[in-house]
Amino acid sequence: MSRIAYVNGRYVPRAAACVHVEDRGYQFADGVYEVCEVRDGKLVDERRHMARLVRSLGELRIPLPMSLSALSVVLHEVVRRNRLGYGLVYLQVTRGVARRDHAFPPPGTRPALVVTANGLDAARADAMAAAGIAVITVPENRWERVDIKATALLPNVLAKQAARERGAREAWYVDRDGYVTEGASSNAWIVTGDGKLVTRPADFGILKGITRAVVLDAIRAQGLALEERPFTVAEALEAREAFLTSATQLVMPVVRIDGRPVGNGVPGPLATALRRGFHAFAAFS
Ligand code: PMP
């Protein structure tokens, strides 16, 4: 299958898709991104992802590269041209191309936009969810503005690699007070011994995950017990269940933390049910 990417106004074969060496995304990680799940050729929760994109850009004072309706056309066109059924679209906006200087480039510098698409293996993802995944914990070492979905992900890259090297799929950051903040690319959840779903409030110190928001909708609609508060690693190890959420992993059961089992070491019923019912609460476009 020939893969097509969108790069600054053109749809090009991905192997030939290039950005300028003075793109500020390349030189300073001066950009933001979004990842949207694609299911049956449709974008999942596009509106919420675009709202977060607008917020991230606004916080960094990067202009929107085109109107949201034009952006929607590009996203759908990349899905269509790649004949993508199940997978993800990746969108990245940087502050554009300019002679290297840390401060903002001259007014009028156009932001750069790249959109790519990748297929995912649904059966493999479901098999992983049926087995559950292992996570490790690492000290929180990121900047304070992790609410912005910035492409600057060096701490996340190192944390994820540490997880891989220890046979785990994700790393959970732990703040100075011993509370889990979030994963290197996901939000973190537990289910307490008395059946309450717990996740950290998204007002500070974590990314406000779109999947997290949809799962919160699902929890409220079903009248499940919920506490939005931080939890410690010790509490997670004593929990009945643990799981993580992200656009590409959806609801993924966590069965081991730092090599120790969570609950009885298998995916829990609540995480499994939330995963199964997830798309009833998602929006397709
Ligand atoms: N936290 C971080 C640090 C992430 O990178 C992601 C994935 N984008 C998430 C949380 C989950 O966000 P979402 O559900 O929007 O994919």
PDB file of C-alpha atoms in Angstrom, residues 9-253:
ATOM      1  CA  GLY A   9      -0.195  22.019   1.300  1.00  0.00           C
ATOM      2  CA  ARG A  10       0.677  18.868  -0.650  1.00  0.00           C
ATOM      3  CA  TYR A  11      -0.189  15.193  -0.506  1.00  0.00           C
ATOM      4  CA  VAL A  12       3.054  13.332  -1.148  1.00  0.00           C
ATOM      5  CA  PRO A  13       4.272   9.711  -1.004  1.00  0.00           C
ATOM      6  CA  ARG A  14       5.490   9.312   2.535  1.00  0.00           C
ATOM      7  CA  ALA A  15       8.936   8.125   1.491  1.00  0.00           C
ATOM      8  CA  ALA A  16       9.374  11.475  -0.266  1.00  0.00           C
ATOM      9  CA  ALA A  17       7.741  13.595   2.464  1.00  0.00           C
ATOM     10  CA  CYS A  18      10.277  16.078   3.863  1.00  0.00           C
ATOM     11  CA  VAL A  19      10.411  19.135   6.072  1.00  0.00           C
ATOM     12  CA  HIS A  20      12.926  21.956   5.936  1.00  0.00           C
ATOM     13  CA  VAL A  21      16.108  21.627   8.068  1.00  0.00           C
ATOM     14  CA  GLU A  22      15.221  24.992   9.621  1.00  0.00           C
ATOM     15  CA  ASP A  23      11.732  23.920  10.634  1.00  0.00           C
ATOM     16  CA  ARG A  24      11.474  24.977  14.268  1.00  0.00           C
ATOM     17  CA  GLY A  25       9.897  21.648  15.096  1.00  0.00           C
ATOM     18  CA  TYR A  26      13.095  19.954  14.004  1.00  0.00           C
ATOM     19  CA  GLN A  27      15.429  22.430  15.696  1.00  0.00           C
ATOM     20  CA  PHE A  28      13.592  23.370  18.895  1.00  0.00           C
ATOM     21  CA  ALA A  29      10.682  20.910  19.184  1.00  0.00           C
ATOM     22  CA  ASP A  30       8.697  24.135  18.844  1.00  0.00           C
ATOM     23  CA  GLY A  31       5.398  22.540  17.950  1.00  0.00           C
ATOM     24  CA  VAL A  32       2.348  20.604  19.056  1.00  0.00           C
ATOM     25  CA  TYR A  33       0.608  17.450  17.889  1.00  0.00           C
ATOM     26  CA  GLU A  34      -2.526  15.352  18.105  1.00  0.00           C
ATOM     27  CA  VAL A  35      -3.172  11.654  17.615  1.00  0.00           C
ATOM     28  CA  CYS A  36      -6.673  10.566  16.675  1.00  0.00           C
ATOM     29  CA  GLU A  37      -7.929   7.009  16.466  1.00  0.00           C
ATOM     30  CA  VAL A  38      -9.438   5.954  13.126  1.00  0.00           C
ATOM     31  CA  ARG A  39     -12.103   3.270  13.154  1.00  0.00           C
ATOM     32  CA  ASP A  40     -13.995   1.997  10.133  1.00  0.00           C
ATOM     33  CA  GLY A  41     -12.375   4.841   8.209  1.00  0.00           C
ATOM     34  CA  LYS A  42     -13.835   7.446  10.588  1.00  0.00           C
ATOM     35  CA  LEU A  43     -12.080   9.817  12.970  1.00  0.00           C
ATOM     36  CA  VAL A  44     -12.855   9.196  16.635  1.00  0.00           C
ATOM     37  CA  ASP A  45     -13.563  12.299  18.732  1.00  0.00           C
ATOM     38  CA  GLU A  46     -12.196  14.707  16.120  1.00  0.00           C
ATOM     39  CA  ARG A  47     -13.980  17.677  17.674  1.00  0.00           C
ATOM     40  CA  ARG A  48     -12.370  17.154  21.093  1.00  0.00           C
ATOM     41  CA  HIS A  49      -8.937  16.562  19.571  1.00  0.00           C
ATOM     42  CA  MET A  50      -9.236  19.757  17.521  1.00  0.00           C
ATOM     43  CA  ALA A  51     -10.355  21.731  20.578  1.00  0.00           C
ATOM     44  CA  ARG A  52      -7.257  20.536  22.448  1.00  0.00           C
ATOM     45  CA  LEU A  53      -5.076  21.382  19.437  1.00  0.00           C
ATOM     46  CA  VAL A  54      -6.440  24.932  19.395  1.00  0.00           C
ATOM     47  CA  ARG A  55      -5.729  25.229  23.111  1.00  0.00           C
ATOM     48  CA  SER A  56      -2.160  23.867  22.805  1.00  0.00           C
ATOM     49  CA  LEU A  57      -1.429  26.263  19.920  1.00  0.00           C
ATOM     50  CA  GLY A  58      -2.926  29.177  21.836  1.00  0.00           C
ATOM     51  CA  GLU A  59      -0.810  28.480  24.930  1.00  0.00           C
ATOM     52  CA  LEU A  60       2.325  28.576  22.752  1.00  0.00           C
ATOM     53  CA  ARG A  61       1.125  31.482  20.586  1.00  0.00           C
ATOM     54  CA  ILE A  62       1.433  29.460  17.368  1.00  0.00           C
ATOM     55  CA  PRO A  63      -1.239  30.409  14.804  1.00  0.00           C
ATOM     56  CA  LEU A  64      -3.631  27.758  13.532  1.00  0.00           C
ATOM     57  CA  PRO A  65      -2.212  26.805  10.094  1.00  0.00           C
ATOM     58  CA  MET A  66      -5.684  26.792   8.481  1.00  0.00           C
ATOM     59  CA  SER A  67      -9.319  26.907   9.508  1.00  0.00           C
ATOM     60  CA  LEU A  68     -10.630  23.963  11.510  1.00  0.00           C
ATOM     61  CA  SER A  69     -12.945  23.021   8.656  1.00  0.00           C
ATOM     62  CA  ALA A  70     -10.039  22.986   6.177  1.00  0.00           C
ATOM     63  CA  LEU A  71      -7.997  20.962   8.683  1.00  0.00           C
ATOM     64  CA  SER A  72     -10.840  18.473   8.947  1.00  0.00           C
ATOM     65  CA  VAL A  73     -10.807  18.054   5.160  1.00  0.00           C
ATOM     66  CA  VAL A  74      -7.044  17.349   5.245  1.00  0.00           C
ATOM     67  CA  LEU A  75      -7.399  14.785   8.049  1.00  0.00           C
ATOM     68  CA  HIS A  76     -10.163  12.932   6.214  1.00  0.00           C
ATOM     69  CA  GLU A  77      -8.285  13.137   2.927  1.00  0.00           C
ATOM     70  CA  VAL A  78      -5.173  11.550   4.481  1.00  0.00           C
ATOM     71  CA  VAL A  79      -7.356   8.751   5.884  1.00  0.00           C
ATOM     72  CA  ARG A  80      -9.011   8.284   2.482  1.00  0.00           C
ATOM     73  CA  ARG A  81      -5.814   8.372   0.427  1.00  0.00           C
ATOM     74  CA  ASN A  82      -4.239   5.759   2.712  1.00  0.00           C
ATOM     75  CA  ARG A  83      -7.403   3.617   2.586  1.00  0.00           C
ATOM     76  CA  LEU A  84      -7.175   3.474   6.352  1.00  0.00           C
ATOM     77  CA  GLY A  85      -9.777   1.349   8.106  1.00  0.00           C
ATOM     78  CA  TYR A  86      -8.356   0.979  11.614  1.00  0.00           C
ATOM     79  CA  GLY A  87      -5.372   2.983  12.825  1.00  0.00           C
ATOM     80  CA  LEU A  88      -4.426   6.516  13.725  1.00  0.00           C
ATOM     81  CA  VAL A  89      -3.866   9.899  12.156  1.00  0.00           C
ATOM     82  CA  TYR A  90      -0.989  11.994  13.434  1.00  0.00           C
ATOM     83  CA  LEU A  91      -1.048  15.758  13.043  1.00  0.00           C
ATOM     84  CA  GLN A  92       1.788  18.116  13.869  1.00  0.00           C
ATOM     85  CA  VAL A  93       1.945  21.901  13.741  1.00  0.00           C
ATOM     86  CA  THR A  94       5.220  23.745  14.266  1.00  0.00           C
ATOM     87  CA  ARG A  95       6.034  27.439  14.438  1.00  0.00           C
ATOM     88  CA  GLY A  96       7.359  27.167  10.895  1.00  0.00           C
ATOM     89  CA  VAL A  97      10.624  27.642   9.042  1.00  0.00           C
ATOM     90  CA  ALA A  98      12.986  30.475   9.915  1.00  0.00           C
ATOM     91  CA  ARG A  99      16.679  31.173  10.397  1.00  0.00           C
ATOM     92  CA  ARG A 100      17.723  29.632  13.704  1.00  0.00           C
ATOM     93  CA  ASP A 101      17.029  31.942  16.638  1.00  0.00           C
ATOM     94  CA  HIS A 102      15.404  30.847  19.890  1.00  0.00           C
ATOM     95  CA  ALA A 103      12.940  33.738  20.077  1.00  0.00           C
ATOM     96  CA  PHE A 104       9.855  33.707  17.862  1.00  0.00           C
ATOM     97  CA  PRO A 105      10.467  34.032  14.111  1.00  0.00           C
ATOM     98  CA  PRO A 106       9.454  37.190  12.207  1.00  0.00           C
ATOM     99  CA  PRO A 107       5.725  37.953  12.132  1.00  0.00           C
ATOM    100  CA  GLY A 108       4.108  36.324   9.124  1.00  0.00           C
ATOM    101  CA  THR A 109       6.191  33.125   9.381  1.00  0.00           C
ATOM    102  CA  ARG A 110       3.715  30.438   8.436  1.00  0.00           C
ATOM    103  CA  PRO A 111       3.203  27.508  10.815  1.00  0.00           C
ATOM    104  CA  ALA A 112       4.088  24.162   9.269  1.00  0.00           C
ATOM    105  CA  LEU A 113       1.550  21.338   9.120  1.00  0.00           C
ATOM    106  CA  VAL A 114       2.216  17.631   8.641  1.00  0.00           C
ATOM    107  CA  VAL A 115      -0.423  14.877   8.736  1.00  0.00           C
ATOM    108  CA  THR A 116       0.378  11.163   8.494  1.00  0.00           C
ATOM    109  CA  ALA A 117      -1.638   7.982   8.975  1.00  0.00           C
ATOM    110  CA  ASN A 118      -0.726   4.536  10.242  1.00  0.00           C
ATOM    111  CA  GLY A 119      -2.663   1.300  10.297  1.00  0.00           C
ATOM    112  CA  LEU A 120      -2.958  -0.610  13.570  1.00  0.00           C
ATOM    113  CA  ASP A 121      -3.576  -4.302  14.148  1.00  0.00           C
ATOM    114  CA  ALA A 122      -6.888  -4.521  16.036  1.00  0.00           C
ATOM    115  CA  ALA A 123      -6.456  -8.218  16.859  1.00  0.00           C
ATOM    116  CA  ARG A 124      -3.028  -7.572  18.331  1.00  0.00           C
ATOM    117  CA  ALA A 125      -4.346  -4.683  20.446  1.00  0.00           C
ATOM    118  CA  ASP A 126      -7.220  -6.806  21.737  1.00  0.00           C
ATOM    119  CA  ALA A 127      -4.845  -9.674  22.550  1.00  0.00           C
ATOM    120  CA  MET A 128      -2.687  -7.252  24.514  1.00  0.00           C
ATOM    121  CA  ALA A 129      -5.739  -5.994  26.401  1.00  0.00           C
ATOM    122  CA  ALA A 130      -6.804  -9.572  27.158  1.00  0.00           C
ATOM    123  CA  ALA A 131      -3.402 -10.270  28.716  1.00  0.00           C
ATOM    124  CA  GLY A 132      -2.930  -6.830  30.301  1.00  0.00           C
ATOM    125  CA  ILE A 133       0.322  -4.909  30.290  1.00  0.00           C
ATOM    126  CA  ALA A 134       3.151  -4.181  32.710  1.00  0.00           C
ATOM    127  CA  VAL A 135       4.189  -0.665  33.719  1.00  0.00           C
ATOM    128  CA  ILE A 136       7.220   0.641  35.561  1.00  0.00           C
ATOM    129  CA  THR A 137       7.406   3.793  37.662  1.00  0.00           C
ATOM    130  CA  VAL A 138       9.858   6.626  37.054  1.00  0.00           C
ATOM    131  CA  PRO A 139      10.395   9.963  38.815  1.00  0.00           C
ATOM    132  CA  GLU A 140       8.458  12.875  37.292  1.00  0.00           C
ATOM    133  CA  ASN A 141      11.056  14.948  35.460  1.00  0.00           C
ATOM    134  CA  ARG A 142       9.047  16.930  32.924  1.00  0.00           C
ATOM    135  CA  TRP A 143       8.349  20.645  32.705  1.00  0.00           C
ATOM    136  CA  GLU A 144       5.247  22.086  34.328  1.00  0.00           C
ATOM    137  CA  ARG A 145       3.304  22.648  31.118  1.00  0.00           C
ATOM    138  CA  VAL A 146       2.513  19.030  30.313  1.00  0.00           C
ATOM    139  CA  ASP A 147      -1.068  20.197  29.761  1.00  0.00           C
ATOM    140  CA  ILE A 148       0.218  21.392  26.363  1.00  0.00           C
ATOM    141  CA  LYS A 149       0.526  18.549  23.860  1.00  0.00           C
ATOM    142  CA  ALA A 150       4.002  19.635  22.763  1.00  0.00           C
ATOM    143  CA  THR A 151       6.261  17.624  20.480  1.00  0.00           C
ATOM    144  CA  ALA A 152       9.091  18.085  23.000  1.00  0.00           C
ATOM    145  CA  LEU A 153       8.967  14.566  24.439  1.00  0.00           C
ATOM    146  CA  LEU A 154      12.521  13.734  25.469  1.00  0.00           C
ATOM    147  CA  PRO A 155      11.637  12.690  29.052  1.00  0.00           C
ATOM    148  CA  ASN A 156       8.783  10.584  27.657  1.00  0.00           C
ATOM    149  CA  VAL A 157      11.118   8.932  25.134  1.00  0.00           C
ATOM    150  CA  LEU A 158      13.579   7.999  27.890  1.00  0.00           C
ATOM    151  CA  ALA A 159      10.829   6.770  30.217  1.00  0.00           C
ATOM    152  CA  LYS A 160       9.264   4.627  27.506  1.00  0.00           C
ATOM    153  CA  GLN A 161      12.635   3.146  26.597  1.00  0.00           C
ATOM    154  CA  ALA A 162      13.304   2.331  30.268  1.00  0.00           C
ATOM    155  CA  ALA A 163       9.944   0.536  30.313  1.00  0.00           C
ATOM    156  CA  ARG A 164      10.822  -1.469  27.199  1.00  0.00           C
ATOM    157  CA  GLU A 165      14.176  -2.459  28.683  1.00  0.00           C
ATOM    158  CA  ARG A 166      12.392  -3.765  31.767  1.00  0.00           C
ATOM    159  CA  GLY A 167       9.815  -5.731  29.805  1.00  0.00           C
ATOM    160  CA  ALA A 168       7.010  -3.204  30.328  1.00  0.00           C
ATOM    161  CA  ARG A 169       4.837  -1.242  27.873  1.00  0.00           C
ATOM    162  CA  GLU A 170       4.449   2.008  29.767  1.00  0.00           C
ATOM    163  CA  ALA A 171       6.141   4.131  32.426  1.00  0.00           C
ATOM    164  CA  TRP A 172       4.101   5.911  35.097  1.00  0.00           C
ATOM    165  CA  TYR A 173       5.565   9.168  36.345  1.00  0.00           C
ATOM    166  CA  VAL A 174       5.565   9.610  40.104  1.00  0.00           C
ATOM    167  CA  ASP A 175       5.737  13.106  41.586  1.00  0.00           C
ATOM    168  CA  ARG A 176       7.787  14.180  44.605  1.00  0.00           C
ATOM    169  CA  ASP A 177       4.964  13.370  46.986  1.00  0.00           C
ATOM    170  CA  GLY A 178       4.718   9.785  45.729  1.00  0.00           C
ATOM    171  CA  TYR A 179       1.602  10.297  43.594  1.00  0.00           C
ATOM    172  CA  VAL A 180       1.285   8.931  40.081  1.00  0.00           C
ATOM    173  CA  THR A 181       0.854  11.772  37.587  1.00  0.00           C
ATOM    174  CA  GLU A 182       0.340   9.936  34.279  1.00  0.00           C
ATOM    175  CA  GLY A 183       2.045   7.634  31.809  1.00  0.00           C
ATOM    176  CA  ALA A 184       4.664   8.613  29.228  1.00  0.00           C
ATOM    177  CA  SER A 185       1.867   8.535  26.625  1.00  0.00           C
ATOM    178  CA  SER A 186      -1.323   7.784  28.558  1.00  0.00           C
ATOM    179  CA  ASN A 187      -3.423   8.676  31.604  1.00  0.00           C
ATOM    180  CA  ALA A 188      -3.386   6.423  34.677  1.00  0.00           C
ATOM    181  CA  TRP A 189      -6.323   4.905  36.586  1.00  0.00           C
ATOM    182  CA  ILE A 190      -7.022   2.471  39.402  1.00  0.00           C
ATOM    183  CA  VAL A 191     -10.082   0.761  40.841  1.00  0.00           C
ATOM    184  CA  THR A 192      -9.982   0.704  44.649  1.00  0.00           C
ATOM    185  CA  GLY A 193     -10.800  -2.303  46.816  1.00  0.00           C
ATOM    186  CA  ASP A 194     -14.307  -0.902  47.327  1.00  0.00           C
ATOM    187  CA  GLY A 195     -14.865  -0.468  43.595  1.00  0.00           C
ATOM    188  CA  LYS A 196     -14.226   3.252  43.067  1.00  0.00           C
ATOM    189  CA  LEU A 197     -12.587   4.429  39.855  1.00  0.00           C
ATOM    190  CA  VAL A 198      -9.767   6.854  40.630  1.00  0.00           C
ATOM    191  CA  THR A 199      -7.842   9.128  38.294  1.00  0.00           C
ATOM    192  CA  ARG A 200      -5.862  12.293  38.845  1.00  0.00           C
ATOM    193  CA  PRO A 201      -7.631  15.605  38.177  1.00  0.00           C
ATOM    194  CA  ALA A 202      -6.510  17.084  34.857  1.00  0.00           C
ATOM    195  CA  ASP A 203      -6.215  20.677  36.023  1.00  0.00           C
ATOM    196  CA  PHE A 204      -2.458  20.530  36.623  1.00  0.00           C
ATOM    197  CA  GLY A 205       0.504  18.211  35.973  1.00  0.00           C
ATOM    198  CA  ILE A 206      -1.016  15.916  33.364  1.00  0.00           C
ATOM    199  CA  LEU A 207      -2.334  16.031  29.816  1.00  0.00           C
ATOM    200  CA  LYS A 208      -6.105  16.221  29.678  1.00  0.00           C
ATOM    201  CA  GLY A 209      -6.531  13.031  27.674  1.00  0.00           C
ATOM    202  CA  ILE A 210      -9.438  12.822  25.255  1.00  0.00           C
ATOM    203  CA  THR A 211      -9.835   9.112  26.006  1.00  0.00           C
ATOM    204  CA  ARG A 212      -9.848   9.976  29.707  1.00  0.00           C
ATOM    205  CA  ALA A 213     -12.682  12.462  29.072  1.00  0.00           C
ATOM    206  CA  VAL A 214     -14.726   9.896  27.131  1.00  0.00           C
ATOM    207  CA  VAL A 215     -14.173   7.284  29.852  1.00  0.00           C
ATOM    208  CA  LEU A 216     -15.319   9.850  32.443  1.00  0.00           C
ATOM    209  CA  ASP A 217     -18.497  10.333  30.366  1.00  0.00           C
ATOM    210  CA  ALA A 218     -19.002   6.561  30.279  1.00  0.00           C
ATOM    211  CA  ILE A 219     -18.462   6.264  34.041  1.00  0.00           C
ATOM    212  CA  ARG A 220     -20.922   9.050  34.826  1.00  0.00           C
ATOM    213  CA  ALA A 221     -23.533   7.761  32.369  1.00  0.00           C
ATOM    214  CA  GLN A 222     -23.382   4.343  34.028  1.00  0.00           C
ATOM    215  CA  GLY A 223     -23.456   5.782  37.524  1.00  0.00           C
ATOM    216  CA  LEU A 224     -20.164   4.138  38.525  1.00  0.00           C
ATOM    217  CA  ALA A 225     -18.350   5.408  41.619  1.00  0.00           C
ATOM    218  CA  LEU A 226     -15.646   7.912  40.686  1.00  0.00           C
ATOM    219  CA  GLU A 227     -13.027   9.910  42.557  1.00  0.00           C
ATOM    220  CA  GLU A 228     -10.914  12.422  40.680  1.00  0.00           C
ATOM    221  CA  ARG A 229      -7.906  12.585  42.976  1.00  0.00           C
ATOM    222  CA  PRO A 230      -4.233  11.609  42.917  1.00  0.00           C
ATOM    223  CA  PHE A 231      -3.237   8.085  44.005  1.00  0.00           C
ATOM    224  CA  THR A 232       0.106   6.681  45.166  1.00  0.00           C
ATOM    225  CA  VAL A 233       2.040   3.718  43.786  1.00  0.00           C
ATOM    226  CA  ALA A 234       1.336   1.861  47.042  1.00  0.00           C
ATOM    227  CA  GLU A 235      -2.383   2.415  46.575  1.00  0.00           C
ATOM    228  CA  ALA A 236      -2.151   1.222  42.968  1.00  0.00           C
ATOM    229  CA  LEU A 237      -0.407  -1.957  44.150  1.00  0.00           C
ATOM    230  CA  GLU A 238      -3.230  -2.593  46.605  1.00  0.00           C
ATOM    231  CA  ALA A 239      -5.899  -1.724  44.067  1.00  0.00           C
ATOM    232  CA  ARG A 240      -8.362  -4.180  42.631  1.00  0.00           C
ATOM    233  CA  GLU A 241      -7.559  -3.060  39.088  1.00  0.00           C
ATOM    234  CA  ALA A 242      -5.376  -0.601  37.231  1.00  0.00           C
ATOM    235  CA  PHE A 243      -5.527   0.608  33.653  1.00  0.00           C
ATOM    236  CA  LEU A 244      -4.425   3.366  31.344  1.00  0.00           C
ATOM    237  CA  THR A 245      -6.179   5.364  28.653  1.00  0.00           C
ATOM    238  CA  SER A 246      -4.997   6.865  25.369  1.00  0.00           C
ATOM    239  CA  ALA A 247      -6.377   7.348  21.868  1.00  0.00           C
ATOM    240  CA  THR A 248      -4.372   4.449  20.480  1.00  0.00           C
ATOM    241  CA  GLN A 249      -4.533   2.068  23.455  1.00  0.00           C
ATOM    242  CA  LEU A 250      -8.108   2.987  24.440  1.00  0.00           C
ATOM    243  CA  VAL A 251      -8.629   1.383  27.857  1.00  0.00           C
ATOM    244  CA  MET A 252      -5.666  -0.902  28.499  1.00  0.00           C
ATOM    245  CA  PRO A 253      -5.575  -3.058  31.660  1.00  0.00           C
TER     246      PRO A 253
END
